[in-house]
JSON list of C-alpha atoms and ligand atoms in Angstrom, two decimals:
[
{"chain": "A", "resi": 1, "resn": "MET", "atom": "CA", "xyz": [31.94, 33.35, -45.42]},
{"chain": "A", "resi": 2, "resn": "VAL", "atom": "CA", "xyz": [28.62, 32.19, -44.08]},
{"chain": "A", "resi": 3, "resn": "THR", "atom": "CA", "xyz": [27.47, 33.85, -40.89]},
{"chain": "A", "resi": 4, "resn": "VAL", "atom": "CA", "xyz": [25.13, 31.84, -38.75]},
{"chain": "A", "resi": 5, "resn": "SER", "atom": "CA", "xyz": [22.45, 34.09, -37.38]},
{"chain": "A", "resi": 6, "resn": "THR", "atom": "CA", "xyz": [21.28, 33.53, -33.82]},
{"chain": "A", "resi": 7, "resn": "PRO", "atom": "CA", "xyz": [17.83, 34.41, -32.57]},
{"chain": "A", "resi": 8, "resn": "LEU", "atom": "CA", "xyz": [19.32, 35.40, -29.22]},
{"chain": "A", "resi": 9, "resn": "GLY", "atom": "CA", "xyz": [20.42, 38.89, -28.18]},
{"chain": "A", "resi": 10, "resn": "ASN", "atom": "CA", "xyz": [23.73, 39.62, -26.42]},
{"chain": "A", "resi": 11, "resn": "ALA", "atom": "CA", "xyz": [22.14, 39.94, -22.99]},
{"chain": "A", "resi": 12, "resn": "GLN", "atom": "CA", "xyz": [20.42, 36.59, -23.47]},
{"chain": "A", "resi": 13, "resn": "LEU", "atom": "CA", "xyz": [23.66, 34.94, -24.59]},
{"chain": "A", "resi": 14, "resn": "VAL", "atom": "CA", "xyz": [25.24, 36.13, -21.33]},
{"chain": "A", "resi": 15, "resn": "ARG", "atom": "CA", "xyz": [22.31, 35.30, -19.01]},
{"chain": "A", "resi": 16, "resn": "TYR", "atom": "CA", "xyz": [21.86, 31.79, -20.36]},
{"chain": "A", "resi": 17, "resn": "ALA", "atom": "CA", "xyz": [25.55, 31.12, -21.10]},
{"chain": "A", "resi": 18, "resn": "ARG", "atom": "CA", "xyz": [25.89, 28.12, -18.76]},
{"chain": "A", "resi": 19, "resn": "GLN", "atom": "CA", "xyz": [22.87, 26.30, -20.10]},
{"chain": "A", "resi": 20, "resn": "ILE", "atom": "CA", "xyz": [23.71, 27.15, -23.74]},
{"chain": "A", "resi": 21, "resn": "LEU", "atom": "CA", "xyz": [27.09, 25.48, -23.11]},
{"chain": "A", "resi": 22, "resn": "LEU", "atom": "CA", "xyz": [25.32, 22.13, -22.76]},
{"chain": "A", "resi": 23, "resn": "GLU", "atom": "CA", "xyz": [25.19, 20.31, -26.08]},
{"chain": "A", "resi": 24, "resn": "GLU", "atom": "CA", "xyz": [21.62, 19.24, -25.16]},
{"chain": "A", "resi": 25, "resn": "VAL", "atom": "CA", "xyz": [20.60, 22.91, -25.12]},
{"chain": "A", "resi": 26, "resn": "GLY", "atom": "CA", "xyz": [22.76, 25.15, -27.31]},
{"chain": "A", "resi": 27, "resn": "GLU", "atom": "CA", "xyz": [21.44, 28.39, -28.81]},
{"chain": "A", "resi": 28, "resn": "SER", "atom": "CA", "xyz": [18.66, 26.64, -30.68]},
{"chain": "A", "resi": 29, "resn": "GLY", "atom": "CA", "xyz": [17.49, 24.90, -27.51]},
{"chain": "A", "resi": 30, "resn": "GLN", "atom": "CA", "xyz": [17.55, 28.19, -25.63]},
{"chain": "A", "resi": 31, "resn": "ALA", "atom": "CA", "xyz": [15.45, 29.73, -28.39]},
{"chain": "A", "resi": 32, "resn": "ARG", "atom": "CA", "xyz": [12.92, 26.90, -27.92]},
{"chain": "A", "resi": 33, "resn": "LEU", "atom": "CA", "xyz": [12.74, 27.64, -24.19]},
{"chain": "A", "resi": 34, "resn": "LEU", "atom": "CA", "xyz": [12.25, 31.35, -24.91]},
{"chain": "A", "resi": 35, "resn": "ALA", "atom": "CA", "xyz": [9.36, 30.51, -27.24]},
{"chain": "A", "resi": 36, "resn": "ALA", "atom": "CA", "xyz": [7.67, 28.06, -24.84]},
{"chain": "A", "resi": 37, "resn": "LYS", "atom": "CA", "xyz": [4.38, 28.76, -23.07]},
{"chain": "A", "resi": 38, "resn": "VAL", "atom": "CA", "xyz": [4.08, 26.84, -19.79]},
{"chain": "A", "resi": 39, "resn": "LEU", "atom": "CA", "xyz": [1.26, 26.85, -17.26]},
{"chain": "A", "resi": 40, "resn": "VAL", "atom": "CA", "xyz": [2.17, 25.97, -13.66]},
{"chain": "A", "resi": 41, "resn": "VAL", "atom": "CA", "xyz": [-0.89, 24.83, -11.73]},
{"chain": "A", "resi": 42, "resn": "GLY", "atom": "CA", "xyz": [-0.49, 25.52, -8.02]},
{"chain": "A", "resi": 43, "resn": "ALA", "atom": "CA", "xyz": [1.84, 28.03, -6.35]},
{"chain": "A", "resi": 44, "resn": "GLY", "atom": "CA", "xyz": [2.64, 25.83, -3.36]},
{"chain": "A", "resi": 45, "resn": "GLY", "atom": "CA", "xyz": [5.28, 23.24, -2.47]},
{"chain": "A", "resi": 46, "resn": "LEU", "atom": "CA", "xyz": [5.78, 22.04, -6.05]},
{"chain": "A", "resi": 47, "resn": "GLY", "atom": "CA", "xyz": [4.67, 25.15, -7.95]},
{"chain": "A", "resi": 48, "resn": "VAL", "atom": "CA", "xyz": [7.19, 27.42, -6.21]},
{"chain": "A", "resi": 49, "resn": "PRO", "atom": "CA", "xyz": [10.33, 25.52, -7.30]},
{"chain": "A", "resi": 50, "resn": "VAL", "atom": "CA", "xyz": [8.83, 24.61, -10.69]},
{"chain": "A", "resi": 51, "resn": "ALA", "atom": "CA", "xyz": [7.91, 28.19, -11.61]},
{"chain": "A", "resi": 52, "resn": "SER", "atom": "CA", "xyz": [11.08, 29.70, -10.09]},
{"chain": "A", "resi": 53, "resn": "TYR", "atom": "CA", "xyz": [13.40, 27.46, -12.10]},
{"chain": "A", "resi": 54, "resn": "LEU", "atom": "CA", "xyz": [11.38, 27.65, -15.31]},
{"chain": "A", "resi": 55, "resn": "GLY", "atom": "CA", "xyz": [11.33, 31.45, -15.11]},
{"chain": "A", "resi": 56, "resn": "ALA", "atom": "CA", "xyz": [15.07, 31.57, -14.42]},
{"chain": "A", "resi": 57, "resn": "ALA", "atom": "CA", "xyz": [15.73, 29.17, -17.33]},
{"chain": "A", "resi": 58, "resn": "GLY", "atom": "CA", "xyz": [14.10, 31.64, -19.72]},
{"chain": "A", "resi": 59, "resn": "ILE", "atom": "CA", "xyz": [10.68, 30.12, -20.44]},
{"chain": "A", "resi": 60, "resn": "GLY", "atom": "CA", "xyz": [9.07, 32.83, -22.56]},
{"chain": "A", "resi": 61, "resn": "MET", "atom": "CA", "xyz": [5.56, 32.79, -21.16]},
{"chain": "A", "resi": 62, "resn": "LEU", "atom": "CA", "xyz": [4.74, 31.42, -17.74]},
{"chain": "A", "resi": 63, "resn": "GLY", "atom": "CA", "xyz": [1.24, 31.08, -16.30]},
{"chain": "A", "resi": 64, "resn": "LEU", "atom": "CA", "xyz": [0.66, 30.75, -12.55]},
{"chain": "A", "resi": 65, "resn": "ALA", "atom": "CA", "xyz": [-2.71, 29.44, -11.37]},
{"chain": "A", "resi": 66, "resn": "ASP", "atom": "CA", "xyz": [-3.71, 29.47, -7.68]},
{"chain": "A", "resi": 67, "resn": "SER", "atom": "CA", "xyz": [-6.11, 31.39, -5.45]},
{"chain": "A", "resi": 68, "resn": "ASP", "atom": "CA", "xyz": [-4.40, 30.65, -2.12]},
{"chain": "A", "resi": 69, "resn": "LEU", "atom": "CA", "xyz": [-2.91, 33.21, 0.20]},
{"chain": "A", "resi": 70, "resn": "VAL", "atom": "CA", "xyz": [0.46, 32.65, 1.87]},
{"chain": "A", "resi": 71, "resn": "ASP", "atom": "CA", "xyz": [0.00, 30.93, 5.25]},
{"chain": "A", "resi": 72, "resn": "ARG", "atom": "CA", "xyz": [2.56, 30.57, 8.04]},
{"chain": "A", "resi": 73, "resn": "THR", "atom": "CA", "xyz": [2.42, 26.75, 7.71]},
{"chain": "A", "resi": 74, "resn": "ASN", "atom": "CA", "xyz": [3.62, 27.07, 4.06]},
{"chain": "A", "resi": 75, "resn": "LEU", "atom": "CA", "xyz": [6.96, 28.72, 4.89]},
{"chain": "A", "resi": 76, "resn": "PRO", "atom": "CA", "xyz": [9.11, 25.64, 5.70]},
{"chain": "A", "resi": 77, "resn": "ARG", "atom": "CA", "xyz": [8.71, 24.33, 2.12]},
{"chain": "A", "resi": 78, "resn": "GLN", "atom": "CA", "xyz": [7.60, 27.35, 0.04]},
{"chain": "A", "resi": 79, "resn": "VAL", "atom": "CA", "xyz": [10.83, 29.12, 0.80]},
{"chain": "A", "resi": 80, "resn": "ILE", "atom": "CA", "xyz": [10.59, 32.11, -1.53]},
{"chain": "A", "resi": 81, "resn": "TYR", "atom": "CA", "xyz": [7.70, 33.49, 0.54]},
{"chain": "A", "resi": 82, "resn": "SER", "atom": "CA", "xyz": [8.55, 35.52, 3.63]},
{"chain": "A", "resi": 83, "resn": "GLU", "atom": "CA", "xyz": [6.82, 36.35, 6.91]},
{"chain": "A", "resi": 84, "resn": "LEU", "atom": "CA", "xyz": [5.80, 39.64, 5.27]},
{"chain": "A", "resi": 85, "resn": "ASP", "atom": "CA", "xyz": [3.91, 37.72, 2.54]},
{"chain": "A", "resi": 86, "resn": "ILE", "atom": "CA", "xyz": [1.53, 36.00, 5.00]},
{"chain": "A", "resi": 87, "resn": "GLY", "atom": "CA", "xyz": [-2.05, 36.77, 3.99]},
{"chain": "A", "resi": 88, "resn": "TYR", "atom": "CA", "xyz": [-1.10, 37.95, 0.48]},
{"chain": "A", "resi": 89, "resn": "SER", "atom": "CA", "xyz": [-1.77, 36.26, -2.86]},
{"chain": "A", "resi": 90, "resn": "LYS", "atom": "CA", "xyz": [0.71, 33.49, -3.65]},
{"chain": "A", "resi": 91, "resn": "VAL", "atom": "CA", "xyz": [0.65, 34.00, -7.41]},
{"chain": "A", "resi": 92, "resn": "GLN", "atom": "CA", "xyz": [1.31, 37.74, -7.08]},
{"chain": "A", "resi": 93, "resn": "ARG", "atom": "CA", "xyz": [4.24, 37.20, -4.70]},
{"chain": "A", "resi": 94, "resn": "LEU", "atom": "CA", "xyz": [5.62, 34.39, -6.84]},
{"chain": "A", "resi": 95, "resn": "GLU", "atom": "CA", "xyz": [5.30, 36.53, -9.98]},
{"chain": "A", "resi": 96, "resn": "ALA", "atom": "CA", "xyz": [7.27, 39.34, -8.30]},
{"chain": "A", "resi": 97, "resn": "ARG", "atom": "CA", "xyz": [10.09, 36.98, -7.21]},
{"chain": "A", "resi": 98, "resn": "ILE", "atom": "CA", "xyz": [10.39, 35.42, -10.67]},
{"chain": "A", "resi": 99, "resn": "LEU", "atom": "CA", "xyz": [10.55, 38.87, -12.31]},
{"chain": "A", "resi": 100, "resn": "ASP", "atom": "CA", "xyz": [13.23, 39.96, -9.79]},
{"chain": "A", "resi": 101, "resn": "ASN", "atom": "CA", "xyz": [15.33, 37.10, -11.14]},
{"chain": "A", "resi": 102, "resn": "ASN", "atom": "CA", "xyz": [14.41, 37.39, -14.80]},
{"chain": "A", "resi": 103, "resn": "PRO", "atom": "CA", "xyz": [12.46, 40.45, -15.99]},
{"chain": "A", "resi": 104, "resn": "GLU", "atom": "CA", "xyz": [12.10, 39.16, -19.54]},
{"chain": "A", "resi": 105, "resn": "VAL", "atom": "CA", "xyz": [9.64, 36.38, -18.64]},
{"chain": "A", "resi": 106, "resn": "GLN", "atom": "CA", "xyz": [6.05, 37.19, -19.56]},
{"chain": "A", "resi": 107, "resn": "ILE", "atom": "CA", "xyz": [3.94, 36.09, -16.59]},
{"chain": "A", "resi": 108, "resn": "MET", "atom": "CA", "xyz": [0.17, 35.65, -16.49]},
{"chain": "A", "resi": 109, "resn": "THR", "atom": "CA", "xyz": [-1.63, 34.97, -13.21]},
{"chain": "A", "resi": 110, "resn": "HIS", "atom": "CA", "xyz": [-4.87, 33.00, -12.98]},
{"chain": "A", "resi": 111, "resn": "PRO", "atom": "CA", "xyz": [-7.20, 31.94, -10.15]},
{"chain": "A", "resi": 112, "resn": "ARG", "atom": "CA", "xyz": [-7.40, 28.29, -9.04]},
{"chain": "A", "resi": 113, "resn": "LEU", "atom": "CA", "xyz": [-8.46, 26.10, -11.97]},
{"chain": "A", "resi": 114, "resn": "THR", "atom": "CA", "xyz": [-12.03, 24.80, -11.82]},
{"chain": "A", "resi": 115, "resn": "PRO", "atom": "CA", "xyz": [-14.24, 22.90, -14.30]},
{"chain": "A", "resi": 116, "resn": "GLU", "atom": "CA", "xyz": [-15.63, 26.32, -15.30]},
{"chain": "A", "resi": 117, "resn": "ASN", "atom": "CA", "xyz": [-12.40, 28.18, -16.11]},
{"chain": "A", "resi": 118, "resn": "ALA", "atom": "CA", "xyz": [-9.73, 25.50, -16.75]},
{"chain": "A", "resi": 119, "resn": "SER", "atom": "CA", "xyz": [-10.36, 24.90, -20.44]},
{"chain": "A", "resi": 120, "resn": "ALA", "atom": "CA", "xyz": [-10.05, 28.58, -21.41]},
{"chain": "A", "resi": 121, "resn": "VAL", "atom": "CA", "xyz": [-6.89, 29.06, -19.30]},
{"chain": "A", "resi": 122, "resn": "ILE", "atom": "CA", "xyz": [-5.13, 25.93, -20.61]},
{"chain": "A", "resi": 123, "resn": "GLU", "atom": "CA", "xyz": [-5.83, 26.91, -24.21]},
{"chain": "A", "resi": 124, "resn": "ALA", "atom": "CA", "xyz": [-3.18, 29.65, -24.08]},
{"chain": "A", "resi": 125, "resn": "TYR", "atom": "CA", "xyz": [-0.33, 27.27, -23.16]},
{"chain": "A", "resi": 126, "resn": "ASP", "atom": "CA", "xyz": [1.56, 24.38, -24.79]},
{"chain": "A", "resi": 127, "resn": "TRP", "atom": "CA", "xyz": [2.87, 22.64, -21.66]},
{"chain": "A", "resi": 128, "resn": "ILE", "atom": "CA", "xyz": [0.93, 22.14, -18.44]},
{"chain": "A", "resi": 129, "resn": "VAL", "atom": "CA", "xyz": [2.75, 21.38, -15.18]},
{"chain": "A", "resi": 130, "resn": "ASP", "atom": "CA", "xyz": [0.58, 19.99, -12.41]},
{"chain": "A", "resi": 131, "resn": "GLY", "atom": "CA", "xyz": [1.76, 21.04, -8.95]},
{"chain": "A", "resi": 132, "resn": "SER", "atom": "CA", "xyz": [-1.69, 20.76, -7.39]},
{"chain": "A", "resi": 133, "resn": "ASP", "atom": "CA", "xyz": [-2.34, 18.79, -4.24]},
{"chain": "A", "resi": 134, "resn": "ASN", "atom": "CA", "xyz": [-5.64, 17.04, -4.98]},
{"chain": "A", "resi": 135, "resn": "PHE", "atom": "CA", "xyz": [-7.07, 14.36, -7.22]},
{"chain": "A", "resi": 136, "resn": "GLN", "atom": "CA", "xyz": [-9.97, 16.47, -8.52]},
{"chain": "A", "resi": 137, "resn": "THR", "atom": "CA", "xyz": [-7.54, 18.93, -10.14]},
{"chain": "A", "resi": 138, "resn": "ARG", "atom": "CA", "xyz": [-5.38, 16.09, -11.52]},
{"chain": "A", "resi": 139, "resn": "TYR", "atom": "CA", "xyz": [-8.36, 14.45, -13.24]},
{"chain": "A", "resi": 140, "resn": "LEU", "atom": "CA", "xyz": [-9.58, 17.82, -14.52]},
{"chain": "A", "resi": 141, "resn": "LEU", "atom": "CA", "xyz": [-6.19, 18.78, -16.02]},
{"chain": "A", "resi": 142, "resn": "ASN", "atom": "CA", "xyz": [-5.82, 15.33, -17.53]},
{"chain": "A", "resi": 143, "resn": "ALA", "atom": "CA", "xyz": [-9.19, 15.44, -19.29]},
{"chain": "A", "resi": 144, "resn": "ILE", "atom": "CA", "xyz": [-8.61, 18.91, -20.72]},
{"chain": "A", "resi": 145, "resn": "CYS", "atom": "CA", "xyz": [-5.01, 18.22, -21.77]},
{"chain": "A", "resi": 146, "resn": "ALA", "atom": "CA", "xyz": [-6.14, 15.03, -23.56]},
{"chain": "A", "resi": 147, "resn": "ARG", "atom": "CA", "xyz": [-8.86, 16.99, -25.36]},
{"chain": "A", "resi": 148, "resn": "GLN", "atom": "CA", "xyz": [-6.63, 19.93, -26.27]},
{"chain": "A", "resi": 149, "resn": "LYS", "atom": "CA", "xyz": [-3.63, 17.68, -27.09]},
{"chain": "A", "resi": 150, "resn": "LYS", "atom": "CA", "xyz": [-1.32, 19.32, -24.55]},
{"chain": "A", "resi": 151, "resn": "THR", "atom": "CA", "xyz": [1.48, 17.59, -22.67]},
{"chain": "A", "resi": 152, "resn": "LEU", "atom": "CA", "xyz": [0.89, 17.31, -18.91]},
{"chain": "A", "resi": 153, "resn": "ILE", "atom": "CA", "xyz": [3.86, 17.03, -16.56]},
{"chain": "A", "resi": 154, "resn": "SER", "atom": "CA", "xyz": [2.48, 15.69, -13.32]},
{"chain": "A", "resi": 155, "resn": "GLY", "atom": "CA", "xyz": [4.02, 15.52, -9.85]},
{"chain": "A", "resi": 156, "resn": "ALA", "atom": "CA", "xyz": [2.65, 14.21, -6.57]},
{"chain": "A", "resi": 157, "resn": "LEU", "atom": "CA", "xyz": [4.03, 13.82, -3.06]},
{"chain": "A", "resi": 158, "resn": "SER", "atom": "CA", "xyz": [3.11, 11.81, -0.02]},
{"chain": "A", "resi": 159, "resn": "ARG", "atom": "CA", "xyz": [5.34, 12.05, 3.06]},
{"chain": "A", "resi": 160, "resn": "PHE", "atom": "CA", "xyz": [8.73, 10.71, 1.86]},
{"chain": "A", "resi": 161, "resn": "THR", "atom": "CA", "xyz": [7.62, 9.38, -1.51]},
{"chain": "A", "resi": 162, "resn": "GLY", "atom": "CA", "xyz": [7.20, 11.26, -4.75]},
{"chain": "A", "resi": 163, "resn": "GLN", "atom": "CA", "xyz": [6.07, 10.45, -8.25]},
{"chain": "A", "resi": 164, "resn": "LEU", "atom": "CA", "xyz": [6.64, 12.14, -11.57]},
{"chain": "A", "resi": 165, "resn": "ALA", "atom": "CA", "xyz": [4.94, 11.33, -14.86]},
{"chain": "A", "resi": 166, "resn": "VAL", "atom": "CA", "xyz": [4.52, 12.91, -18.28]},
{"chain": "A", "resi": 167, "resn": "PHE", "atom": "CA", "xyz": [1.26, 12.41, -20.16]},
{"chain": "A", "resi": 168, "resn": "ARG", "atom": "CA", "xyz": [1.65, 13.26, -23.84]},
{"chain": "A", "resi": 169, "resn": "PRO", "atom": "CA", "xyz": [-1.19, 13.33, -26.36]},
{"chain": "A", "resi": 170, "resn": "GLY", "atom": "CA", "xyz": [-1.82, 9.81, -27.65]},
{"chain": "A", "resi": 171, "resn": "ASP", "atom": "CA", "xyz": [0.10, 8.11, -24.81]},
{"chain": "A", "resi": 172, "resn": "ALA", "atom": "CA", "xyz": [-1.36, 6.61, -21.63]},
{"chain": "A", "resi": 173, "resn": "CYS", "atom": "CA", "xyz": [-3.07, 9.35, -19.60]},
{"chain": "A", "resi": 174, "resn": "TYR", "atom": "CA", "xyz": [-3.48, 9.99, -15.88]},
{"chain": "A", "resi": 175, "resn": "GLN", "atom": "CA", "xyz": [-6.89, 8.29, -15.95]},
{"chain": "A", "resi": 176, "resn": "CYS", "atom": "CA", "xyz": [-5.27, 5.15, -17.43]},
{"chain": "A", "resi": 177, "resn": "LEU", "atom": "CA", "xyz": [-2.81, 5.18, -14.51]},
{"chain": "A", "resi": 178, "resn": "VAL", "atom": "CA", "xyz": [-5.27, 6.02, -11.73]},
{"chain": "A", "resi": 179, "resn": "ALA", "atom": "CA", "xyz": [-8.60, 4.72, -13.00]},
{"chain": "A", "resi": 180, "resn": "ARG", "atom": "CA", "xyz": [-10.49, 5.37, -9.79]},
{"chain": "A", "resi": 181, "resn": "LEU", "atom": "CA", "xyz": [-10.10, 7.82, -6.96]},
{"chain": "A", "resi": 182, "resn": "PRO", "atom": "CA", "xyz": [-7.78, 6.02, -4.49]},
{"chain": "A", "resi": 183, "resn": "ASN", "atom": "CA", "xyz": [-9.03, 5.40, -0.96]},
{"chain": "A", "resi": 184, "resn": "ARG", "atom": "CA", "xyz": [-8.41, 8.02, 1.69]},
{"chain": "A", "resi": 185, "resn": "ASP", "atom": "CA", "xyz": [-5.32, 6.40, 3.21]},
{"chain": "A", "resi": 186, "resn": "ALA", "atom": "CA", "xyz": [-3.50, 6.57, -0.13]},
{"chain": "A", "resi": 187, "resn": "THR", "atom": "CA", "xyz": [-4.45, 10.17, -0.81]},
{"chain": "A", "resi": 188, "resn": "GLN", "atom": "CA", "xyz": [-2.99, 11.90, 2.21]},
{"chain": "A", "resi": 189, "resn": "GLY", "atom": "CA", "xyz": [-1.60, 15.26, 1.18]},
{"chain": "A", "resi": 190, "resn": "CYS", "atom": "CA", "xyz": [0.84, 17.27, 3.27]},
{"chain": "A", "resi": 191, "resn": "VAL", "atom": "CA", "xyz": [-1.99, 18.74, 5.35]},
{"chain": "A", "resi": 192, "resn": "GLU", "atom": "CA", "xyz": [-2.91, 15.35, 6.83]},
{"chain": "A", "resi": 193, "resn": "GLY", "atom": "CA", "xyz": [0.27, 13.35, 6.19]},
{"chain": "A", "resi": 194, "resn": "GLY", "atom": "CA", "xyz": [3.00, 15.86, 7.02]},
{"chain": "A", "resi": 195, "resn": "ILE", "atom": "CA", "xyz": [6.05, 16.70, 4.92]},
{"chain": "A", "resi": 196, "resn": "LEU", "atom": "CA", "xyz": [9.63, 17.95, 5.16]},
{"chain": "A", "resi": 197, "resn": "GLY", "atom": "CA", "xyz": [10.34, 21.00, 2.99]},
{"chain": "A", "resi": 198, "resn": "PRO", "atom": "CA", "xyz": [13.18, 19.58, 0.85]},
{"chain": "A", "resi": 199, "resn": "MET", "atom": "CA", "xyz": [10.84, 16.82, -0.39]},
{"chain": "A", "resi": 200, "resn": "ALA", "atom": "CA", "xyz": [8.76, 19.45, -2.18]},
{"chain": "A", "resi": 201, "resn": "GLY", "atom": "CA", "xyz": [11.91, 21.19, -3.43]},
{"chain": "A", "resi": 202, "resn": "LEU", "atom": "CA", "xyz": [13.34, 17.91, -4.72]},
{"chain": "A", "resi": 203, "resn": "LEU", "atom": "CA", "xyz": [10.24, 16.85, -6.65]},
{"chain": "A", "resi": 204, "resn": "GLY", "atom": "CA", "xyz": [9.51, 20.39, -7.87]},
{"chain": "A", "resi": 205, "resn": "CYS", "atom": "CA", "xyz": [13.05, 20.74, -9.25]},
{"chain": "A", "resi": 206, "resn": "TRP", "atom": "CA", "xyz": [12.78, 17.31, -10.88]},
{"chain": "A", "resi": 207, "resn": "GLN", "atom": "CA", "xyz": [9.48, 18.38, -12.43]},
{"chain": "A", "resi": 208, "resn": "ALA", "atom": "CA", "xyz": [11.02, 21.64, -13.73]},
{"chain": "A", "resi": 209, "resn": "LEU", "atom": "CA", "xyz": [13.98, 19.71, -15.19]},
{"chain": "A", "resi": 210, "resn": "GLU", "atom": "CA", "xyz": [11.68, 17.20, -16.86]},
{"chain": "A", "resi": 211, "resn": "THR", "atom": "CA", "xyz": [9.64, 20.07, -18.33]},
{"chain": "A", "resi": 212, "resn": "LEU", "atom": "CA", "xyz": [12.80, 21.56, -19.87]},
{"chain": "A", "resi": 213, "resn": "LYS", "atom": "CA", "xyz": [13.73, 18.11, -21.26]},
{"chain": "A", "resi": 214, "resn": "GLN", "atom": "CA", "xyz": [10.29, 17.77, -22.82]},
{"chain": "A", "resi": 215, "resn": "ILE", "atom": "CA", "xyz": [10.47, 21.22, -24.44]},
{"chain": "A", "resi": 216, "resn": "LEU", "atom": "CA", "xyz": [13.98, 20.44, -25.72]},
{"chain": "A", "resi": 217, "resn": "ALA", "atom": "CA", "xyz": [12.67, 17.05, -26.95]},
{"chain": "A", "resi": 218, "resn": "LEU", "atom": "CA", "xyz": [15.68, 15.22, -25.46]},
{"chain": "A", "resi": 219, "resn": "SER", "atom": "CA", "xyz": [15.64, 11.50, -26.22]},
{"chain": "A", "resi": 220, "resn": "SER", "atom": "CA", "xyz": [16.13, 10.78, -22.51]},
{"chain": "A", "resi": 221, "resn": "ARG", "atom": "CA", "xyz": [12.87, 12.51, -21.51]},
{"chain": "A", "resi": 222, "resn": "LEU", "atom": "CA", "xyz": [10.20, 10.50, -19.71]},
{"chain": "A", "resi": 223, "resn": "GLN", "atom": "CA", "xyz": [7.98, 8.72, -22.23]},
{"chain": "A", "resi": 224, "resn": "GLU", "atom": "CA", "xyz": [5.05, 6.65, -20.93]},
{"chain": "A", "resi": 225, "resn": "GLU", "atom": "CA", "xyz": [6.91, 6.01, -17.71]},
{"chain": "A", "resi": 226, "resn": "LEU", "atom": "CA", "xyz": [6.20, 6.74, -14.10]},
{"chain": "A", "resi": 227, "resn": "LEU", "atom": "CA", "xyz": [9.19, 7.76, -12.01]},
{"chain": "A", "resi": 228, "resn": "LEU", "atom": "CA", "xyz": [8.87, 6.87, -8.33]},
{"chain": "A", "resi": 229, "resn": "PHE", "atom": "CA", "xyz": [11.25, 7.86, -5.59]},
{"chain": "A", "resi": 230, "resn": "ASP", "atom": "CA", "xyz": [11.48, 7.08, -1.94]},
{"chain": "A", "resi": 231, "resn": "ALA", "atom": "CA", "xyz": [13.54, 9.69, -0.14]},
{"chain": "A", "resi": 232, "resn": "LEU", "atom": "CA", "xyz": [13.58, 7.83, 3.18]},
{"chain": "A", "resi": 233, "resn": "ASN", "atom": "CA", "xyz": [15.38, 4.88, 1.53]},
{"chain": "A", "resi": 234, "resn": "ASN", "atom": "CA", "xyz": [17.22, 6.91, -1.14]},
{"chain": "A", "resi": 235, "resn": "SER", "atom": "CA", "xyz": [15.82, 4.84, -3.99]},
{"chain": "A", "resi": 236, "resn": "SER", "atom": "CA", "xyz": [14.12, 5.58, -7.28]},
{"chain": "A", "resi": 237, "resn": "HIS", "atom": "CA", "xyz": [12.78, 3.50, -10.12]},
{"chain": "A", "resi": 238, "resn": "ARG", "atom": "CA", "xyz": [10.72, 3.83, -13.29]},
{"chain": "A", "resi": 239, "resn": "ILE", "atom": "CA", "xyz": [7.73, 1.77, -14.34]},
{"chain": "A", "resi": 240, "resn": "ARG", "atom": "CA", "xyz": [6.19, 1.62, -17.79]},
{"chain": "A", "resi": 241, "resn": "MET", "atom": "CA", "xyz": [2.64, 2.96, -18.13]},
{"chain": "A", "resi": 242, "resn": "ARG", "atom": "CA", "xyz": [0.14, 1.16, -20.33]},
{"chain": "A", "resi": 243, "resn": "LYS", "atom": "CA", "xyz": [-2.66, 2.81, -22.22]},
{"chain": "A", "resi": 244, "resn": "ASP", "atom": "CA", "xyz": [-6.09, 1.49, -21.21]},
{"chain": "A", "resi": 245, "resn": "GLN", "atom": "CA", "xyz": [-8.01, 1.05, -24.48]},
{"chain": "A", "resi": 246, "resn": "ALA", "atom": "CA", "xyz": [-11.26, 1.38, -22.50]},
{"chain": "A", "resi": 247, "resn": "CYS", "atom": "CA", "xyz": [-10.12, 4.61, -20.79]},
{"chain": "A", "resi": 248, "resn": "PRO", "atom": "CA", "xyz": [-13.03, 7.09, -20.78]},
{"chain": "A", "resi": 249, "resn": "VAL", "atom": "CA", "xyz": [-10.60, 9.98, -21.38]},
{"chain": "A", "resi": 250, "resn": "CYS", "atom": "CA", "xyz": [-8.12, 8.74, -24.02]},
{"chain": "A", "resi": 251, "resn": "GLY", "atom": "CA", "xyz": [-9.51, 5.34, -25.12]},
{"chain": "A", "resi": 252, "resn": "GLU", "atom": "CA", "xyz": [-10.94, 4.45, -28.52]},
{"chain": "H", "resi": 1, "resn": "ZN", "atom": "ZN1", "xyz": [-6.35, 7.29, -20.57]}
]
C-alpha cells in the first residue's frame, strides 16, 4: 500500500479544513499558501482586510508596511482597530490581531515604504499587495516589482468605485496602465473624496482573494486585466490591459 505523505500537521489539517475541502485548494494548495511570503503595503482601509484574511488563510510569512498611527477617523472602515488603539502604531496593532487569530503566521513589520527603503523590504517577499492610498507609492512599487520580477496585486478606491489589477513580471505594468499622474480630480482619496467603510472591506477582501488565487495559480486568476466595480450601481466589468512597448518601466 502506498501512503501519500502530507506536508501538513494535524492542527493545520483541522484549522484549514474548510479551504482544503475546495478542489482548487486541497492539501497541496494549502502547503503553497503556508510557504508563501506576502508583503501588504498599507495598514489602512485595504491593508486591514487584506492582511487579516491572508493571515487567517495561513500565508506563511506576512509583511506589514506602514508608519501611520490609528486615528479616530479610521475606525468606520478599519474595523479591527478599537478606540483604545487611537494614537498607537497600526502595524503593531494589526500584527497582534492577526496573531490572535492565527499564531503560526510569521509577521514582519516595516515602516512606510519610500524610495530609500522599498527595494530592500520587497526583496524578502514573493507577492506584493498594494493597499496604499497614493500614486507615488503605486509607481514606486510598480518599478521595483518590475525590476525584481515580483507580482504586484494592486487595489484602489475612489468613493463608490474600486479597481483591482494584477501586474505580473513580463505583462503590462501599472505604468503602462497609468502612464502619467492623473489630474487632481481623478485622484481623490478617501481623505478628500469621502468613503463608506464597507467599500474598503469589499475591495480589500477581493484583493485578498485574488492574492490567494495567484498563489494557487488558478486558471481563473486575473491575467492582464483590470477589474472595475461600481458599488453605487452594483456593476462590475473587466478590461484587458495592453503592454506599452515604449513603457519606461517594462518596455523594450
Ligand atoms: Zn509598463
